[in-house]
Coordinates of C-alpha atoms in Angstrom, one line a residue:
M1 CA 17.3 55.1 -74.0
W2 CA 14.7 56.5 -71.7
G3 CA 12.3 57.6 -74.3
S4 CA 10.5 60.9 -74.8
T5 CA 8.8 61.8 -71.5
A6 CA 7.5 64.9 -69.9
P7 CA 9.4 66.8 -67.2
V8 CA 8.3 66.0 -63.7
A9 CA 10.4 66.7 -60.7
L10 CA 12.0 69.9 -62.0
A11 CA 9.7 71.5 -64.6
R12 CA 11.6 74.1 -66.5
T13 CA 9.1 76.8 -65.7
E14 CA 9.8 76.5 -62.0
T15 CA 13.2 74.8 -61.6
P16 CA 14.7 76.0 -58.3
S17 CA 18.4 76.5 -57.7
A18 CA 20.7 73.5 -57.1
A19 CA 21.2 74.4 -53.4
T20 CA 19.5 71.8 -51.3
E21 CA 17.8 74.3 -49.0
S22 CA 16.0 76.1 -51.9
I23 CA 14.9 72.9 -53.7
Q24 CA 13.7 71.1 -50.6
P25 CA 10.2 72.6 -50.5
Y26 CA 9.7 71.7 -54.1
L27 CA 11.0 68.2 -53.5
D28 CA 8.6 67.9 -50.6
R29 CA 5.7 68.7 -52.9
V30 CA 7.0 66.0 -55.3
I31 CA 7.2 63.5 -52.4
D32 CA 3.6 64.4 -51.4
R33 CA 2.5 63.2 -54.8
V34 CA 3.9 59.8 -54.4
T35 CA 1.5 56.9 -53.6
E36 CA 2.7 53.4 -52.9
F37 CA 0.8 50.1 -52.4
R38 CA 1.5 46.4 -52.3
L39 CA -0.8 43.7 -53.7
D40 CA -1.7 40.7 -51.6
N41 CA 0.7 38.6 -53.7
G42 CA 3.7 40.8 -52.8
I43 CA 4.0 43.0 -55.9
K44 CA 4.9 46.6 -55.0
F45 CA 3.8 49.7 -56.9
I46 CA 5.1 53.3 -56.6
V47 CA 3.0 55.9 -58.3
L48 CA 3.9 59.6 -58.9
E49 CA 1.3 61.9 -60.3
N50 CA 2.5 64.5 -62.9
H51 CA -0.3 66.1 -64.9
Q52 CA 1.9 68.4 -67.0
A53 CA 1.4 66.3 -70.1
P54 CA -0.8 63.4 -71.0
V55 CA 2.0 60.8 -70.9
V56 CA 3.1 58.2 -68.4
S57 CA 6.3 56.2 -68.0
F58 CA 6.4 52.7 -66.6
V59 CA 9.3 50.7 -65.1
T60 CA 9.3 47.0 -64.2
Y61 CA 12.1 46.3 -61.8
A62 CA 13.0 42.6 -61.3
D63 CA 15.3 42.4 -58.3
V64 CA 17.6 39.9 -60.1
G65 CA 20.8 40.4 -62.1
G66 CA 24.0 38.7 -62.9
A67 CA 24.9 38.4 -59.2
N68 CA 21.9 36.0 -58.7
E69 CA 22.9 33.5 -61.3
P70 CA 23.7 29.9 -60.4
T71 CA 27.3 28.8 -60.9
G72 CA 27.7 27.5 -64.5
K73 CA 24.6 29.5 -65.7
T74 CA 26.2 32.9 -66.1
G75 CA 24.4 35.1 -68.6
V76 CA 20.9 33.6 -67.9
A77 CA 19.5 36.9 -66.4
H78 CA 20.6 38.8 -69.6
F79 CA 19.3 35.9 -71.8
L80 CA 15.9 36.1 -70.1
E81 CA 15.8 39.9 -70.6
H82 CA 16.2 39.3 -74.4
L83 CA 13.5 36.6 -74.4
A84 CA 11.0 38.7 -72.5
F85 CA 10.3 40.6 -75.7
K86 CA 9.3 37.4 -77.6
G87 CA 5.7 37.4 -76.4
T88 CA 3.3 35.1 -74.6
Q89 CA 0.8 32.3 -75.5
R90 CA -1.3 35.0 -77.2
I91 CA 1.2 37.6 -78.2
G92 CA 3.9 36.7 -80.8
T93 CA 2.2 33.6 -82.2
V94 CA -0.2 32.7 -84.9
N95 CA -1.2 29.4 -83.2
Y96 CA 0.4 28.6 -79.9
E97 CA -1.1 25.1 -79.7
A98 CA 0.7 24.2 -83.0
E99 CA 3.8 26.2 -82.0
K100 CA 4.4 24.6 -78.6
P101 CA 5.3 21.1 -79.7
L102 CA 7.7 22.5 -82.3
L103 CA 9.5 24.5 -79.6
D104 CA 9.7 21.4 -77.4
Q105 CA 11.0 19.4 -80.4
L106 CA 13.7 22.0 -80.9
D107 CA 14.9 21.6 -77.3
Q108 CA 15.1 17.8 -77.8
L109 CA 17.0 18.1 -81.0
A110 CA 19.4 20.6 -79.5
E111 CA 20.2 18.2 -76.6
Q112 CA 20.7 15.3 -79.1
I113 CA 23.1 17.5 -81.2
R114 CA 25.0 18.4 -78.0
V115 CA 25.4 14.7 -77.1
A116 CA 26.3 13.7 -80.7
K117 CA 29.0 16.4 -80.8
A118 CA 30.4 15.3 -77.5
T119 CA 30.8 11.8 -78.7
G120 CA 32.3 12.7 -82.1
K121 CA 29.4 11.4 -84.2
E122 CA 29.8 13.9 -87.1
A123 CA 27.4 12.3 -89.5
E124 CA 24.7 12.2 -86.9
V125 CA 25.3 15.8 -86.0
A126 CA 24.8 16.8 -89.6
K127 CA 21.6 14.9 -89.9
L128 CA 20.2 16.3 -86.6
Q129 CA 21.2 19.9 -87.6
E130 CA 19.3 19.5 -90.8
E131 CA 16.2 18.3 -89.0
F132 CA 16.7 21.2 -86.4
S133 CA 16.7 23.8 -89.2
Q134 CA 13.5 22.4 -90.7
V135 CA 11.7 22.4 -87.4
E136 CA 13.0 25.9 -86.6
A137 CA 11.6 27.2 -89.9
E138 CA 8.2 25.6 -89.1
A139 CA 8.2 27.3 -85.7
A140 CA 9.2 30.6 -87.2
N141 CA 6.2 30.4 -89.6
L142 CA 4.0 30.3 -86.5
A143 CA 5.7 33.2 -84.7
K144 CA 4.8 36.8 -85.1
Q145 CA 8.1 38.6 -84.7
N146 CA 8.2 41.7 -82.5
E147 CA 4.4 41.7 -82.0
L148 CA 4.8 43.2 -78.6
G149 CA 6.8 46.1 -80.0
Q150 CA 4.3 46.6 -82.8
I151 CA 1.4 46.8 -80.3
V152 CA 3.3 49.3 -78.2
E153 CA 4.2 51.4 -81.2
R154 CA 0.7 51.4 -82.7
A155 CA -0.7 52.6 -79.4
G156 CA 1.8 55.6 -79.3
G157 CA 4.3 54.0 -77.0
V158 CA 8.0 55.0 -77.1
G159 CA 11.3 53.8 -75.6
L160 CA 10.4 50.1 -75.3
N161 CA 13.7 48.7 -73.9
A162 CA 15.3 46.8 -71.1
A163 CA 18.7 46.5 -69.3
T164 CA 20.4 43.8 -67.2
S165 CA 23.0 44.7 -64.7
A166 CA 24.8 42.8 -62.0
D167 CA 22.1 43.9 -59.6
A168 CA 18.8 44.0 -61.5
T169 CA 16.8 43.6 -64.7
V170 CA 14.8 46.7 -65.7
Y171 CA 12.1 46.9 -68.4
F172 CA 10.7 50.3 -69.4
Y173 CA 8.6 52.3 -71.9
S174 CA 6.2 55.2 -72.0
F175 CA 2.6 55.5 -73.2
P176 CA 0.0 58.2 -73.7
S177 CA -1.9 58.4 -70.4
N178 CA -5.1 57.0 -72.0
K179 CA -3.2 53.7 -72.5
L180 CA -2.7 52.9 -68.8
E181 CA -4.9 49.8 -69.0
L182 CA -3.2 48.6 -72.1
W183 CA 0.2 48.7 -70.3
M184 CA -1.4 46.8 -67.4
S185 CA -2.6 44.1 -69.8
L186 CA 0.6 43.8 -71.8
E187 CA 3.0 43.9 -68.9
S188 CA 1.1 41.6 -66.6
E189 CA 0.7 39.0 -69.4
R190 CA 4.3 39.4 -70.4
F191 CA 5.5 38.2 -66.9
L192 CA 2.6 35.9 -66.1
E193 CA 3.0 33.4 -68.9
P194 CA 5.9 34.3 -71.2
V195 CA 6.9 32.1 -74.0
F196 CA 10.7 32.0 -74.6
R197 CA 10.5 31.4 -78.4
E198 CA 13.3 32.0 -80.8
F199 CA 15.7 30.8 -78.1
Y200 CA 18.4 29.4 -80.4
K201 CA 18.4 32.5 -82.7
E202 CA 18.7 34.7 -79.7
Q203 CA 21.5 32.6 -78.3
E204 CA 23.6 33.4 -81.4
V205 CA 22.7 37.1 -81.0
I206 CA 24.0 37.1 -77.4
L207 CA 27.2 35.2 -78.4
E208 CA 27.9 37.8 -81.0
E209 CA 27.2 40.5 -78.5
R210 CA 29.8 38.9 -76.2
R211 CA 32.3 38.6 -79.1
L212 CA 32.0 42.3 -79.8
R213 CA 31.9 43.5 -76.2
T214 CA 34.5 41.2 -74.7
D215 CA 36.2 38.5 -76.8
N216 CA 37.2 41.0 -79.6
S217 CA 37.7 43.9 -77.3
P218 CA 41.0 44.2 -75.4
I219 CA 39.6 46.5 -72.8
G220 CA 36.6 44.2 -72.5
Q221 CA 38.9 41.3 -71.8
M222 CA 40.8 43.5 -69.3
I223 CA 37.6 44.4 -67.4
E224 CA 36.6 40.8 -67.1
A225 CA 40.0 39.7 -65.9
F226 CA 40.2 42.7 -63.5
L227 CA 36.8 41.8 -61.8
D228 CA 37.9 38.2 -61.6
T229 CA 41.0 39.3 -59.7
A230 CA 39.4 42.0 -57.5
F231 CA 36.6 39.7 -56.2
Q232 CA 37.5 36.3 -54.8
V233 CA 34.1 35.1 -53.6
H234 CA 31.3 37.5 -54.5
P235 CA 29.5 36.9 -57.8
Y236 CA 30.4 40.5 -58.9
K237 CA 33.5 38.7 -60.2
R238 CA 31.5 37.2 -63.1
P239 CA 30.5 39.1 -66.3
V240 CA 26.8 40.0 -66.6
I241 CA 26.7 38.8 -70.2
G242 CA 28.0 35.5 -69.1
Y243 CA 31.0 33.3 -70.0
N244 CA 31.1 32.0 -73.5
E245 CA 30.8 28.3 -72.5
D246 CA 27.9 29.0 -70.1
I247 CA 25.9 30.9 -72.8
R248 CA 26.4 28.1 -75.3
N249 CA 25.2 25.5 -72.7
L250 CA 22.2 27.3 -71.5
T251 CA 18.9 25.7 -72.3
R252 CA 15.4 27.0 -72.6
E253 CA 14.6 25.0 -69.5
D254 CA 17.4 26.9 -67.6
V255 CA 15.8 30.2 -68.6
Q256 CA 12.3 29.0 -67.6
Q257 CA 13.6 27.8 -64.2
F258 CA 15.4 31.0 -63.6
F259 CA 12.2 32.9 -64.4
E260 CA 10.1 30.7 -62.1
T261 CA 12.6 31.3 -59.3
H262 CA 13.3 35.0 -59.6
Y263 CA 10.3 36.6 -61.3
G264 CA 7.8 35.9 -58.5
P265 CA 5.5 38.7 -57.3
N266 CA 7.6 39.4 -54.2
N267 CA 10.6 40.1 -56.4
L268 CA 8.9 42.6 -58.8
T269 CA 8.5 46.3 -58.2
F270 CA 6.7 48.7 -60.6
A271 CA 7.0 52.5 -60.9
V272 CA 4.3 54.5 -62.7
V273 CA 5.0 58.2 -63.2
G274 CA 2.9 60.6 -65.2
D275 CA -0.6 61.7 -65.9
V276 CA -2.4 59.1 -63.9
D277 CA -4.9 58.7 -61.0
P278 CA -3.3 56.6 -58.3
A279 CA -6.7 55.1 -57.4
E280 CA -7.2 53.9 -61.0
V281 CA -3.6 52.5 -61.0
K282 CA -4.4 50.5 -57.9
Q283 CA -7.7 49.2 -59.2
L284 CA -6.2 48.1 -62.5
A285 CA -3.1 46.7 -60.8
Q286 CA -5.3 44.5 -58.6
T287 CA -7.2 43.3 -61.7
Y288 CA -4.2 42.5 -63.9
F289 CA -1.3 41.9 -61.6
G290 CA -3.4 40.4 -58.8
R291 CA -3.5 37.3 -61.1
F292 CA 0.1 36.4 -60.2
K293 CA 0.3 33.6 -57.7
T294 CA 2.4 34.0 -54.6
K295 CA 5.8 32.2 -54.8
P296 CA 8.5 31.4 -52.3
A297 CA 11.1 34.2 -51.9
P298 CA 14.1 33.6 -54.3
P299 CA 17.4 32.7 -52.8
E300 CA 19.5 35.7 -51.7
V301 CA 23.1 36.3 -52.5
T302 CA 24.8 35.1 -49.4
A303 CA 28.5 35.2 -50.5
I304 CA 30.4 37.9 -48.6
E305 CA 33.6 39.2 -50.1
P306 CA 36.2 39.0 -47.3
P307 CA 38.4 42.1 -46.6
Q308 CA 41.3 42.2 -49.0
Q309 CA 44.5 41.6 -47.1
Q310 CA 47.1 42.3 -49.8
A311 CA 47.4 44.1 -53.2
R312 CA 46.3 42.1 -56.3
E313 CA 47.5 42.5 -59.8
V314 CA 46.5 41.2 -63.3
T315 CA 48.4 41.9 -66.5
L316 CA 47.2 41.2 -70.1
R317 CA 49.2 41.6 -73.3
L318 CA 46.9 42.3 -76.2
P319 CA 46.9 44.3 -79.5
S320 CA 45.8 47.5 -77.8
Q321 CA 47.0 50.8 -76.5
P322 CA 48.2 50.5 -72.9
W323 CA 45.6 51.0 -70.2
Y324 CA 46.0 51.2 -66.5
L325 CA 43.2 50.3 -64.0
E326 CA 43.2 50.7 -60.2
G327 CA 40.3 49.7 -57.9
Y328 CA 39.5 49.8 -54.2
H329 CA 36.8 47.9 -52.4
R330 CA 34.0 50.1 -50.9
P331 CA 30.7 49.4 -49.2
S332 CA 27.2 49.2 -50.8
I333 CA 24.8 51.9 -51.6
D334 CA 23.0 51.7 -48.3
H335 CA 26.1 52.5 -46.3
P336 CA 26.1 55.8 -44.3
D337 CA 29.2 57.0 -46.2
N338 CA 27.7 56.4 -49.7
A339 CA 27.5 60.1 -50.4
V340 CA 31.1 60.6 -49.3
Y341 CA 32.3 58.0 -51.8
E342 CA 30.3 59.7 -54.5
I343 CA 32.0 63.0 -53.8
I344 CA 35.5 61.4 -53.6
G345 CA 34.8 59.8 -57.0
R346 CA 33.8 63.1 -58.5
L347 CA 36.7 65.1 -57.0
L348 CA 39.1 62.7 -58.6
S349 CA 37.5 61.7 -61.9
D350 CA 34.4 63.6 -62.9
G351 CA 35.1 65.2 -66.2
R352 CA 37.7 67.8 -67.3
T353 CA 37.5 69.7 -64.0
S354 CA 38.5 66.7 -62.0
R355 CA 41.9 66.2 -60.4
L356 CA 42.9 63.2 -62.4
Y357 CA 42.1 64.8 -65.7
K358 CA 43.9 68.0 -64.8
S359 CA 46.9 66.2 -63.5
L360 CA 47.3 63.1 -65.7
V361 CA 46.0 64.5 -69.0
E362 CA 46.7 68.3 -69.0
E363 CA 49.6 68.9 -66.7
K364 CA 51.8 65.7 -66.7
Q365 CA 50.4 64.5 -70.0
V366 CA 50.9 60.8 -69.1
A367 CA 47.4 59.8 -70.1
L368 CA 45.1 60.6 -73.0
S369 CA 42.1 60.1 -70.8
A370 CA 41.6 59.5 -67.0
Q371 CA 38.3 58.6 -65.5
G372 CA 36.7 56.6 -62.8
F373 CA 33.5 56.0 -60.9
S374 CA 32.1 54.5 -57.7
G375 CA 29.8 51.5 -57.6
F376 CA 31.4 49.1 -60.0
P377 CA 30.2 46.6 -61.3
G378 CA 27.0 47.3 -59.1
D379 CA 26.2 48.9 -55.8
K380 CA 23.6 46.7 -54.1
Y381 CA 26.5 44.9 -52.5
P382 CA 30.0 46.0 -51.5
N383 CA 31.7 47.0 -54.7
L384 CA 34.6 48.9 -56.2
M385 CA 35.7 52.4 -56.7
L386 CA 37.5 52.1 -60.1
F387 CA 39.9 54.5 -61.8
Y388 CA 41.3 53.9 -65.3
A389 CA 43.4 55.7 -67.8
L390 CA 44.6 55.4 -71.4
T391 CA 48.3 55.8 -71.5
A392 CA 49.7 58.6 -73.6
P393 CA 52.3 57.9 -76.3
R394 CA 55.9 57.7 -75.0
N395 CA 54.6 57.0 -71.5
T396 CA 54.1 53.7 -69.6
V397 CA 51.4 52.4 -67.4
E398 CA 53.8 52.8 -64.5
D399 CA 54.0 56.6 -65.2
V400 CA 50.2 56.6 -65.0
A401 CA 50.2 54.6 -61.8
T402 CA 52.7 57.0 -60.2
A403 CA 50.6 60.1 -61.1
L404 CA 47.3 58.5 -60.1
R405 CA 48.8 57.4 -56.7
S406 CA 50.0 61.0 -56.1
E407 CA 46.5 62.3 -56.5
I408 CA 45.0 59.6 -54.2
E409 CA 47.6 60.4 -51.5
Q410 CA 46.8 64.1 -51.7
I411 CA 43.1 63.5 -51.1
K412 CA 44.0 61.4 -48.1
T413 CA 46.5 63.9 -46.5
E414 CA 45.3 67.4 -47.6
P415 CA 41.8 68.8 -46.8
V416 CA 39.9 69.7 -49.9
S417 CA 39.2 73.4 -50.2
P418 CA 35.7 74.7 -49.5
Q419 CA 35.5 76.1 -53.0
E420 CA 36.4 72.9 -54.7
L421 CA 34.1 70.8 -52.4
E422 CA 31.2 73.1 -53.1
R423 CA 31.8 72.9 -56.8
V424 CA 31.7 69.2 -56.8
K425 CA 28.7 69.0 -54.5
T426 CA 26.9 71.3 -56.9
Q427 CA 27.8 69.1 -59.8
A428 CA 26.6 66.0 -57.9
R429 CA 23.3 67.5 -56.9
A430 CA 22.7 68.9 -60.4
E431 CA 23.4 65.6 -62.0
L432 CA 21.0 63.8 -59.7
L433 CA 18.4 66.4 -60.3
R434 CA 18.8 66.1 -64.0
T435 CA 18.1 62.4 -63.8
L436 CA 14.8 63.2 -62.1
D437 CA 13.8 65.8 -64.7
S438 CA 11.6 63.4 -66.7
N439 CA 8.9 60.9 -65.9
M440 CA 11.2 58.0 -66.9
G441 CA 14.2 59.3 -65.0
M442 CA 12.0 59.7 -61.8
A443 CA 10.5 56.3 -62.3
R444 CA 13.8 54.5 -62.7
N445 CA 15.3 56.3 -59.6
L446 CA 12.3 55.8 -57.4
V447 CA 12.1 52.1 -58.0
E448 CA 15.9 51.6 -57.7
Y449 CA 16.2 53.3 -54.4
E450 CA 13.1 51.4 -53.1
V451 CA 14.6 48.0 -53.9
K452 CA 18.3 48.7 -53.1
T453 CA 17.9 50.8 -49.9
G454 CA 14.4 49.8 -48.7
D455 CA 12.7 53.1 -49.2
W456 CA 12.2 55.3 -52.3
R457 CA 12.5 58.4 -50.1
N458 CA 16.2 57.7 -49.8
L459 CA 16.5 59.1 -53.3
F460 CA 15.7 62.5 -51.9
E461 CA 17.7 62.0 -48.8
Q462 CA 20.7 61.5 -51.0
L463 CA 20.6 65.2 -51.8
K464 CA 20.8 66.0 -48.1
A465 CA 23.6 63.5 -47.7
I466 CA 25.6 65.1 -50.5
A467 CA 25.2 68.6 -49.0
A468 CA 26.4 67.3 -45.6
V469 CA 29.8 65.9 -46.8
T470 CA 32.7 67.7 -45.1
P471 CA 36.4 67.8 -45.9
A472 CA 37.0 65.7 -42.8
D473 CA 34.6 63.1 -44.1
I474 CA 36.5 62.9 -47.3
Q475 CA 39.9 62.5 -45.6
R476 CA 38.5 59.9 -43.2
V477 CA 36.9 57.7 -45.9
A478 CA 39.9 58.2 -48.3
A479 CA 42.3 57.2 -45.6
S480 CA 40.5 54.0 -44.7
T481 CA 39.8 53.0 -48.4
F482 CA 42.9 53.9 -50.3
Q483 CA 45.2 51.5 -48.6
P484 CA 47.7 49.3 -50.5
E485 CA 46.3 46.1 -49.3
N486 CA 42.8 47.1 -50.6
R487 CA 44.1 47.8 -54.0
T488 CA 43.7 45.8 -57.3
I489 CA 45.8 46.8 -60.3
G490 CA 45.1 46.0 -63.9
R491 CA 47.7 46.5 -66.7
L492 CA 46.7 46.2 -70.3
L493 CA 50.0 46.2 -72.3
S494 CA 50.4 46.3 -76.0
S495 CA 51.5 43.0 -77.6
Q496 CA 52.3 44.8 -80.9

């Protein structure tokens, strides 16, 4: 949901060919329009001018995701993302001075209910829950639901949304360009003094989201079990939405503490792309975001997944069609072979022209679908190249495994033809360029490459890296990666 934004990197009136050589002069001109600056408190801004239309897209990138959560607090990053739309001491409330003691009282009652439940005092639980409902209703009367969204919409904003991954939490929307200062005001206040109101209602929303996505979804359960098997140490093993028990036990204080730890100025990067003057952006940023006080750097993820020494397997029996999953450990996005892994993933599993689809679905007909991708469940840290297939009727997951393994062995032992390699490279470049073909797409990519690789320019270097991949590179990386001891297998078998 990237909103309606104007084209930027590849305006349709002057889109060059997909060949890297022909687009490079145009990309150089795009790069020349990028301005970057850092405030004294550590906040980083990346600004790209694009005056084709009077609109501008904004991305707030918090360098914190599921991988950064404390043990026993899984889901807190995602929970915070939900609550970041609830407003501040001025937005989302009729009277914060009257609302605050009610919010504090709800926290106290919630803790009392938890203790009473743990000790089996059912009568006390019922009494406390009745009081909780009354206080919650009083607090709701003082809250102005979705006021932030209403302000954005009235000012012509579109695409107000956010997303939490294992690596980051990203907030984004677009405005008419004459609303630049309004965005500065809203977004700075939003992360300067947020109020995490409606906490307990949102807790139920998130629990329902987990039920739909995981608990009541066989493939959701399979993915969770698969990651827990593939990773032994690294927090990529944990679900971003969190474990059920952790979500239930999270408190508003937990979310506040997580915010204080991970939403400091030195952990926030902003991208502004569109019809703006960089000098004005810098001046307003100093006025509004310069208010943020410097904080200590948050703790980094220090866990290092040890090399896998033997194959791992996990099997679930659930009421589902059979699925087969196979994953291999690979390095992070900033590794020199990142582009090679991307091309290998596309050769094997990118759409109906990929090898897996042609072989498993069309020719051998052992699967109804066969897909995969690199960078799972994130790519900031060493991660997985994952392949998965839905087994066709009258076939088994072992049939799928045999067919998949055959394609993997072939890519290790036989050089890819120049024609096939060029086709896949063209697809990879075209897809990357399409993501840059809007203000929002450019903003999201610039800020992600800045944070994950240390320089937004690596976004454009990726095009060169894709073009430079050779058949020998593919065989070399495939041979080192697709080893039996580096393999994790997941089997979802039907219990019906």
